[in-house]
Short mmCIF file of C-alpha atoms in Angstrom, two decimals:
data_model
loop_
_atom_site.label_atom_id
_atom_site.label_comp_id
_atom_site.label_asym_id
_atom_site.label_seq_id
_atom_site.Cartn_x
_atom_site.Cartn_y
_atom_site.Cartn_z
CA MET V 1 108.11 112.97 92.36
CA LYS V 2 108.36 109.73 94.23
CA ARG V 3 111.34 108.32 96.07
CA TRP V 4 112.54 104.84 95.21
CA GLY V 5 114.94 102.64 97.11
CA TRP V 6 117.86 100.84 95.48
CA LEU V 7 120.47 98.59 96.96
CA SER V 8 123.75 98.56 95.09
CA THR V 9 125.02 95.11 94.26
CA GLY V 10 128.28 93.64 95.49
CA VAL V 11 130.74 91.22 94.03
CA ALA V 12 130.34 88.60 96.72
CA LEU V 13 127.86 87.59 99.36
CA ALA V 14 130.07 88.94 102.13
CA LEU V 15 130.22 92.48 100.77
CA THR V 16 128.25 95.10 102.66
CA LEU V 17 125.28 96.38 100.63
CA VAL V 18 124.92 100.12 100.43
CA VAL V 19 121.45 101.62 100.40
CA LEU V 20 120.97 104.46 97.94
CA ALA V 21 117.98 106.73 97.54
CA VAL V 22 117.17 107.87 94.05
CA LEU V 23 114.40 109.89 92.49
CA GLY V 24 112.16 108.59 89.75
CA ALA V 25 109.31 110.25 87.87
CA ARG V 26 105.84 108.85 88.28
CA GLU V 27 104.82 106.92 85.23
CA PRO V 28 101.90 108.03 83.08
CA GLY V 29 99.07 105.55 82.87
CA PRO V 30 99.27 102.71 80.36
CA GLY V 31 96.95 104.54 78.03
CA HIS V 32 100.19 106.23 77.00
CA ASP V 33 101.67 102.81 76.29
CA VAL V 34 104.90 103.47 78.12
CA GLY V 35 104.83 100.38 80.29
CA ASP V 36 105.57 99.99 84.00
CA LEU V 37 108.27 102.21 85.48
CA ALA V 38 110.74 100.62 87.85
CA ALA V 39 113.30 102.13 90.13
CA PRO V 40 116.70 100.52 90.48
CA LEU V 41 115.59 97.38 92.22
CA PRO V 42 116.50 96.64 95.82
CA MET V 43 118.58 93.63 96.67
CA ALA V 44 116.08 91.02 97.73
CA PRO V 45 117.38 88.33 100.08
CA ARG V 46 119.62 85.72 98.56
CA THR V 47 118.13 82.47 99.80
CA THR V 48 119.64 79.05 99.24
CA SER V 49 117.83 76.66 101.57
CA SER V 50 114.71 74.76 100.56
CA SER V 51 111.60 74.57 102.70
CA ALA V 52 109.95 71.34 103.71
CA SER V 53 106.55 72.04 102.18
CA PRO V 54 106.40 71.41 98.42
CA PRO V 55 105.05 74.03 96.02
CA PRO V 56 101.64 73.60 94.38
CA THR V 57 101.62 71.20 91.45
CA VAL V 58 101.17 72.84 88.06
CA PRO V 59 98.96 70.93 85.59
CA ALA V 60 100.88 69.23 82.79
CA ALA V 61 100.97 70.89 79.38
CA ALA V 62 98.00 69.90 77.20
CA SER V 63 100.13 69.68 74.05
CA PRO V 64 103.71 69.32 75.29
CA PRO V 65 106.57 70.28 72.96
CA ALA V 66 109.28 67.76 72.22
CA TRP V 67 111.61 69.11 74.90
CA MET V 68 108.94 68.65 77.61
CA ARG V 69 110.11 65.22 78.77
CA ARG V 70 112.11 63.47 81.44
CA MET V 71 115.85 63.63 80.84
CA GLN V 72 117.77 60.47 80.09
CA PRO V 73 120.58 59.47 82.50
CA GLY V 74 123.57 61.72 81.92
CA GLU V 75 121.65 64.10 79.66
CA LYS V 76 122.07 67.83 80.14
CA PRO V 77 118.96 69.98 80.60
CA PRO V 78 117.99 72.50 77.97
CA GLN V 79 119.33 75.99 78.49
CA PHE V 80 116.13 77.76 79.46
CA VAL V 81 115.86 81.52 78.91
CA LEU V 82 112.96 83.29 80.63
CA PHE V 83 111.98 86.71 79.30
CA SER V 84 109.57 88.52 81.61
CA PHE V 85 108.06 92.00 81.35
CA ASP V 86 106.73 93.84 84.40
CA GLY V 87 103.52 95.80 83.83
CA ALA V 88 102.85 94.04 80.50
CA ALA V 89 100.64 96.85 79.19
CA SER V 90 102.01 98.20 75.94
CA LYS V 91 100.55 97.29 72.58
CA PRO V 92 103.53 98.51 70.51
CA HIS V 93 105.88 96.35 72.54
CA TRP V 94 103.68 93.24 72.41
CA ASP V 95 103.30 93.86 68.67
CA ARG V 96 107.07 93.87 68.37
CA ILE V 97 107.77 90.88 70.61
CA MET V 98 105.15 88.44 69.39
CA PRO V 99 106.23 88.04 65.74
CA LEU V 100 109.85 87.61 66.82
CA ALA V 101 108.86 85.08 69.47
CA LYS V 102 106.79 83.14 66.95
CA ALA V 103 109.68 83.02 64.49
CA ALA V 104 112.04 81.80 67.22
CA ASN V 105 109.52 79.33 68.74
CA ALA V 106 109.75 81.27 72.00
CA HIS V 107 107.30 82.03 74.78
CA VAL V 108 107.59 84.98 77.18
CA THR V 109 105.87 86.02 80.40
CA GLY V 110 104.00 89.27 80.93
CA LEU V 111 103.62 90.19 84.61
CA LEU V 112 100.47 92.26 84.56
CA SER V 113 99.74 95.17 86.88
CA GLY V 114 96.05 94.72 87.64
CA VAL V 115 95.27 98.45 87.70
CA TYR V 116 95.96 98.56 83.97
CA LEU V 117 92.64 96.76 83.50
CA VAL V 118 90.79 99.40 85.58
CA PRO V 119 89.53 102.43 83.64
CA ASP V 120 90.49 105.76 85.18
CA GLN V 121 86.85 106.52 85.92
CA ASP V 122 86.63 103.33 88.00
CA ALA V 123 89.78 104.05 90.03
CA SER V 124 87.77 104.19 93.26
CA THR V 125 87.08 100.45 92.95
CA TYR V 126 90.70 99.77 93.99
CA THR V 127 92.09 100.42 97.47
CA GLY V 128 95.72 99.53 98.00
CA PRO V 129 96.41 98.10 101.47
CA GLY V 130 96.95 101.04 103.81
CA HIS V 131 96.33 103.58 101.02
CA PRO V 132 93.43 105.86 100.13
CA ARG V 133 90.77 104.55 97.79
CA GLY V 134 91.49 105.23 94.13
CA LEU V 135 95.27 105.66 94.51
CA SER V 136 97.90 103.82 92.45
CA SER V 137 101.57 104.74 92.04
CA ILE V 138 101.40 103.87 88.34
CA GLY V 139 98.00 105.29 87.50
CA PHE V 140 95.16 103.23 86.06
CA GLY V 141 94.07 101.90 82.68
CA GLY V 142 93.04 105.06 80.85
CA SER V 143 89.69 105.20 79.08
CA ARG V 144 87.30 102.28 78.69
CA ALA V 145 88.42 102.09 75.06
CA ASP V 146 92.05 101.86 76.22
CA VAL V 147 91.19 98.95 78.51
CA ALA V 148 89.18 97.21 75.79
CA LEU V 149 92.16 97.48 73.42
CA ARG V 150 94.47 96.18 76.16
CA ILE V 151 92.26 93.14 76.67
CA GLU V 152 92.39 92.52 72.92
CA TYR V 153 96.17 92.47 72.65
CA LEU V 154 96.63 90.53 75.89
CA ASN V 155 94.22 87.94 74.49
CA ALA V 156 96.43 87.71 71.41
CA ALA V 157 99.44 87.06 73.66
CA ILE V 158 97.56 84.34 75.54
CA ASP V 159 96.46 82.73 72.26
CA ALA V 160 100.11 82.70 71.14
CA GLY V 161 101.10 80.67 74.21
CA HIS V 162 102.63 83.45 76.28
CA GLU V 163 102.08 83.50 80.02
CA ILE V 164 100.37 86.22 82.06
CA GLY V 165 101.44 86.42 85.70
CA THR V 166 100.89 89.10 88.30
CA HIS V 167 102.79 92.27 89.12
CA TYR V 168 100.06 92.93 91.67
CA ASN V 169 98.27 96.29 91.51
CA GLY V 170 99.24 99.69 92.90
CA HIS V 171 103.05 99.32 92.75
CA PHE V 172 103.72 100.84 96.17
CA CYS V 173 107.49 100.84 96.65
CA VAL V 174 109.71 102.59 99.20
CA GLY V 175 108.53 106.20 99.35
CA ASP V 176 104.87 105.29 98.85
CA GLU V 177 104.09 104.19 102.38
CA PRO V 178 103.00 101.73 103.49
CA ASN V 179 105.13 100.10 100.82
CA VAL V 180 104.82 96.43 99.89
CA GLY V 181 107.99 95.67 101.83
CA THR V 182 106.09 96.31 105.06
CA TRP V 183 102.85 94.46 104.27
CA ASN V 184 101.66 91.57 106.39
CA THR V 185 99.94 88.44 105.10
CA ASP V 186 96.47 89.96 105.43
CA GLN V 187 97.52 92.93 103.31
CA TRP V 188 99.03 90.67 100.64
CA ASN V 189 95.83 88.62 100.70
CA ASN V 190 93.85 91.81 100.13
CA GLU V 191 96.06 92.88 97.23
CA LEU V 192 95.78 89.47 95.57
CA GLU V 193 92.03 89.29 96.11
CA GLN V 194 91.71 92.64 94.35
CA PHE V 195 93.99 91.51 91.51
CA PHE V 196 91.83 88.45 90.85
CA ALA V 197 88.63 90.48 91.22
CA ILE V 198 89.95 92.87 88.55
CA VAL V 199 90.76 89.91 86.29
CA GLU V 200 87.28 88.45 86.81
CA LYS V 201 85.67 91.77 85.91
CA ALA V 202 87.84 91.98 82.79
CA ARG V 203 86.74 88.45 81.87
CA GLN V 204 83.20 89.82 81.67
CA GLN V 205 84.56 92.16 78.99
CA GLY V 206 86.12 89.28 77.03
CA PHE V 207 89.49 88.84 78.72
CA LYS V 208 90.63 85.23 78.14
CA LEU V 209 92.92 84.93 81.14
CA ASP V 210 91.85 82.00 83.32
CA PRO V 211 92.59 82.99 86.94
CA ALA V 212 93.90 79.46 87.50
CA ALA V 213 96.55 80.16 84.83
CA VAL V 214 98.03 82.99 86.94
CA ARG V 215 100.68 80.92 88.68
CA GLY V 216 103.17 83.49 89.92
CA GLY V 217 104.59 86.95 89.67
CA ARG V 218 107.12 89.56 90.72
CA THR V 219 106.58 92.01 93.55
CA PRO V 220 106.93 95.75 92.92
CA CYS V 221 110.60 96.78 93.20
CA LEU V 222 111.40 93.26 94.48
CA GLU V 223 110.17 94.31 97.91
CA GLY V 224 108.40 92.14 100.43
CA LYS V 225 108.59 90.41 103.78
CA TRP V 226 108.69 86.92 102.39
CA ASP V 227 107.46 85.15 105.50
CA GLN V 228 104.36 87.36 105.15
CA ALA V 229 104.01 87.50 101.37
CA PHE V 230 104.57 83.84 100.45
CA PRO V 231 101.71 82.42 102.58
CA ALA V 232 99.30 84.76 100.79
CA MET V 233 100.69 83.82 97.37
CA ARG V 234 100.51 80.12 98.11
CA GLY V 235 97.03 80.53 99.57
CA ARG V 236 95.86 81.94 96.24
CA GLY V 237 97.31 78.95 94.40
CA LEU V 238 100.44 80.68 93.08
CA ALA V 239 103.34 78.32 92.47
CA TYR V 240 106.27 80.66 91.83
CA ASP V 241 107.79 84.02 92.63
CA THR V 242 110.56 85.79 90.74
CA SER V 243 111.48 88.64 93.08
CA HIS V 244 114.67 87.44 94.78
CA VAL V 245 118.21 87.99 93.54
CA SER V 246 120.97 85.41 93.20
CA LEU V 247 124.70 85.89 92.78
CA GLY V 248 125.01 84.39 89.31
CA VAL V 249 122.53 82.13 87.52
CA VAL V 250 121.12 79.39 89.75
CA TRP V 251 118.40 76.75 89.56
CA PRO V 252 115.02 77.56 91.10
CA SER V 253 114.63 76.36 94.67
CA VAL V 254 111.60 75.89 96.92
CA GLN V 255 111.18 78.70 99.45
CA ASN V 256 108.27 78.64 101.90
CA GLY V 257 106.32 76.32 99.61
CA MET V 258 106.93 78.39 96.45
CA TRP V 259 109.27 77.98 93.52
CA GLU V 260 111.68 80.92 93.61
CA PHE V 261 113.16 81.94 90.24
CA PRO V 262 115.74 84.55 91.24
CA MET V 263 117.01 87.24 88.92
CA PRO V 264 120.79 87.01 88.66
CA GLU V 265 123.28 89.62 89.71
CA VAL V 266 125.83 89.48 86.89
CA ARG V 267 128.99 91.17 85.68
CA VAL V 268 128.55 93.80 82.98
CA PRO V 269 131.77 93.32 80.99
CA ALA V 270 131.88 96.90 79.69
CA LEU V 271 131.60 98.29 83.22
CA GLY V 272 133.50 95.64 85.14
CA LYS V 273 130.93 95.59 87.92
CA GLN V 274 128.02 93.53 89.18
CA VAL V 275 124.43 94.56 88.41
CA VAL V 276 121.04 92.89 88.83
CA MET V 277 120.08 91.83 85.31
CA MET V 278 117.01 94.06 85.05
CA ASP V 279 116.72 96.75 82.39
CA PHE V 280 116.38 99.70 84.76
CA ASN V 281 119.25 98.50 86.94
CA LEU V 282 121.43 98.24 83.85
CA TRP V 283 120.39 101.74 82.79
CA TYR V 284 121.15 103.12 86.23
CA ALA V 285 124.55 101.42 86.24
CA LEU V 286 125.34 102.86 82.80
CA ASN V 287 124.56 106.53 83.38
CA GLY V 288 122.40 106.98 86.47
CA ALA V 289 119.22 106.43 84.42
CA LYS V 290 119.57 109.67 82.49
CA ASP V 291 117.76 109.81 79.19
CA GLU V 292 120.51 109.94 76.56
CA PRO V 293 118.90 108.54 73.39
CA GLU V 294 122.00 109.41 71.40
CA LYS V 295 123.77 106.57 73.24
CA ALA V 296 121.12 103.99 72.39
CA ALA V 297 123.31 101.93 70.06
CA GLU V 298 126.19 101.89 72.57
CA TYR V 299 123.94 100.81 75.42
CA THR V 300 122.22 98.16 73.33
CA GLN V 301 125.59 96.62 72.52
CA ILE V 302 126.68 96.67 76.17
CA VAL V 303 123.49 94.94 77.31
CA LEU V 304 123.63 92.42 74.45
CA ASP V 305 127.24 91.59 75.33
CA THR V 306 126.16 91.11 78.94
CA TYR V 307 123.32 88.76 77.98
CA ARG V 308 125.64 86.79 75.71
CA SER V 309 128.28 86.48 78.42
CA VAL V 310 125.74 85.29 81.00
CA TYR V 311 124.21 82.84 78.52
CA GLN V 312 127.59 81.26 77.76
CA ALA V 313 128.38 80.93 81.46
CA ALA V 314 125.09 79.15 82.10
CA PHE V 315 125.15 77.01 78.94
CA ASN V 316 128.71 75.83 79.63
CA GLY V 317 128.07 75.54 83.36
CA ASN V 318 125.03 74.53 85.39
CA ARG V 319 122.43 75.09 82.62
CA ALA V 320 120.25 76.95 85.14
CA PRO V 321 117.35 78.98 83.69
CA MET V 322 118.51 82.46 82.71
CA VAL V 323 115.97 84.97 84.04
CA ILE V 324 115.87 88.26 82.11
CA GLY V 325 113.69 90.85 83.84
CA ASN V 326 112.45 93.78 81.80
CA HIS V 327 109.71 96.30 81.18
CA PHE V 328 108.04 97.44 77.99
CA ASN V 329 109.92 100.72 77.74
CA ASP V 330 111.72 103.12 75.44
CA TRP V 331 114.32 104.27 77.95
CA ALA V 332 117.57 105.60 76.49
CA GLY V 333 116.16 105.67 72.99
CA GLY V 334 114.83 102.12 73.25
CA ALA V 335 118.29 100.68 73.97
CA PHE V 336 117.08 98.03 76.40
CA SER V 337 114.11 96.95 74.34
CA ASP V 338 116.41 96.62 71.33
CA ALA V 339 118.80 94.48 73.37
CA VAL V 340 115.98 92.18 74.47
CA VAL V 341 114.54 91.63 71.01
CA GLY V 342 118.03 91.16 69.59
CA PHE V 343 118.96 88.56 72.18
CA LEU V 344 115.58 86.81 71.90
CA SER V 345 116.00 86.52 68.14
CA GLU V 346 119.50 85.03 68.35
CA ALA V 347 119.39 82.95 71.54
CA CYS V 348 116.03 81.23 71.17
CA VAL V 349 117.03 79.51 67.92
CA ARG V 350 120.26 78.05 69.32
CA PRO V 351 120.60 74.29 69.79
CA GLU V 352 119.69 72.92 73.22
CA THR V 353 118.06 76.26 74.10
CA VAL V 354 114.42 76.82 75.04
CA CYS V 355 112.86 80.24 75.59
CA ALA V 356 109.98 79.37 77.86
CA THR V 357 107.55 80.69 80.44
CA TYR V 358 107.91 80.11 84.16
CA THR V 359 105.01 77.67 84.10
CA GLU V 360 106.62 75.67 81.29
CA VAL V 361 109.87 75.36 83.24
CA ILE V 362 107.94 74.18 86.31
CA GLN V 363 106.11 71.63 84.16
CA TRP V 364 109.49 70.40 82.89
CA MET V 365 110.92 70.21 86.42
CA GLN V 366 107.91 68.20 87.61
CA LEU V 367 108.83 65.54 85.03
CA GLN V 368 112.38 65.14 86.29
CA ASP V 369 113.83 62.82 88.90
CA PRO V 370 113.94 64.86 92.15
CA VAL V 371 117.42 63.52 92.83
CA VAL V 372 118.63 64.88 89.48
CA LEU V 373 117.04 68.27 90.16
CA GLU V 374 118.75 68.43 93.54
CA GLN V 375 122.07 67.63 91.89
CA LEU V 376 121.52 70.50 89.47
CA ARG V 377 120.69 72.85 92.35
CA ARG V 378 123.92 71.91 94.10
CA MET V 379 126.03 72.88 91.10
CA PRO V 380 127.97 76.14 91.43
CA ALA V 381 126.18 79.25 90.24
CA ALA V 382 127.00 80.23 86.66
CA ARG V 383 129.15 83.38 86.87
CA ASN V 384 130.12 85.31 83.75
#
């Protein structure tokens, strides 16, 4: 068993955050196609100020969609919805998401754990910073055949226009020391160098992911010393991070030369309390993350109602991108996966709504008048 840290969420910035320790089972490797296990995520810093250094410029879209344009004076931005999946290593879940996304003209982001491209027998080729060689908290990629199949379905996702970012490698959270929340810049550099080395090796096996197309990611369990982590990310050419938490839905801001797309802490109407809008956090808030598949339909409805409430608050408010963080999982009888595919199918076809990748939103923001973007950032957070 491994110990995970979780910080309960409050209803306002001034509330004292209470640190809880919870137990979580170690995830089987992705050869079992169960995805990347998360603990209830810690409360990353809520940051509001922008740094002086601009983030790296993302190349413009080669074939931009109609919405990829500069807004006219007085025009409202599209309501962006960003679906992202940590781990990104489950064929059944990609097989389920991709047809729905195609039908809804939606793109999603898979945040890939690099170790899922490393066969078990090659585990010794990875050494997590401060950890023994061949150790990963989430296992490795299974057999060589498992990795070959994974490359095949990730290629299909890339061909369909979905984005692959990084979830780094060994997933060392609180309890697996030294955890990523203690790493210095050199250690983050080492982890990123290994991630890109793994990608390059997979490219020799036919993986289509261009390393230059990896433009951001989410840290394991939202942990990190950002003054240490961000210089390493920026040094590798990353343009965004999506590991912080905001109170409500807010526009991305520039932090330490990186675009920060925070995940919102929102109200779950059925519970009457605030929760980080991540599938495991919602599960933990519902029943302490106990596996009760008989409640799948109830939980799906609660999560769907939460997504709908947050969407309406953003659409009728600041139109800030709605970040939905998830995993490819079957927790609670698949309740959270069902909620995601249900919301994707209904929200992405709505007028003035675009379900996009992080890179696509950055490309859109680069087209806008900086003064207009700053005005959007200064709007009150959308609170449901």
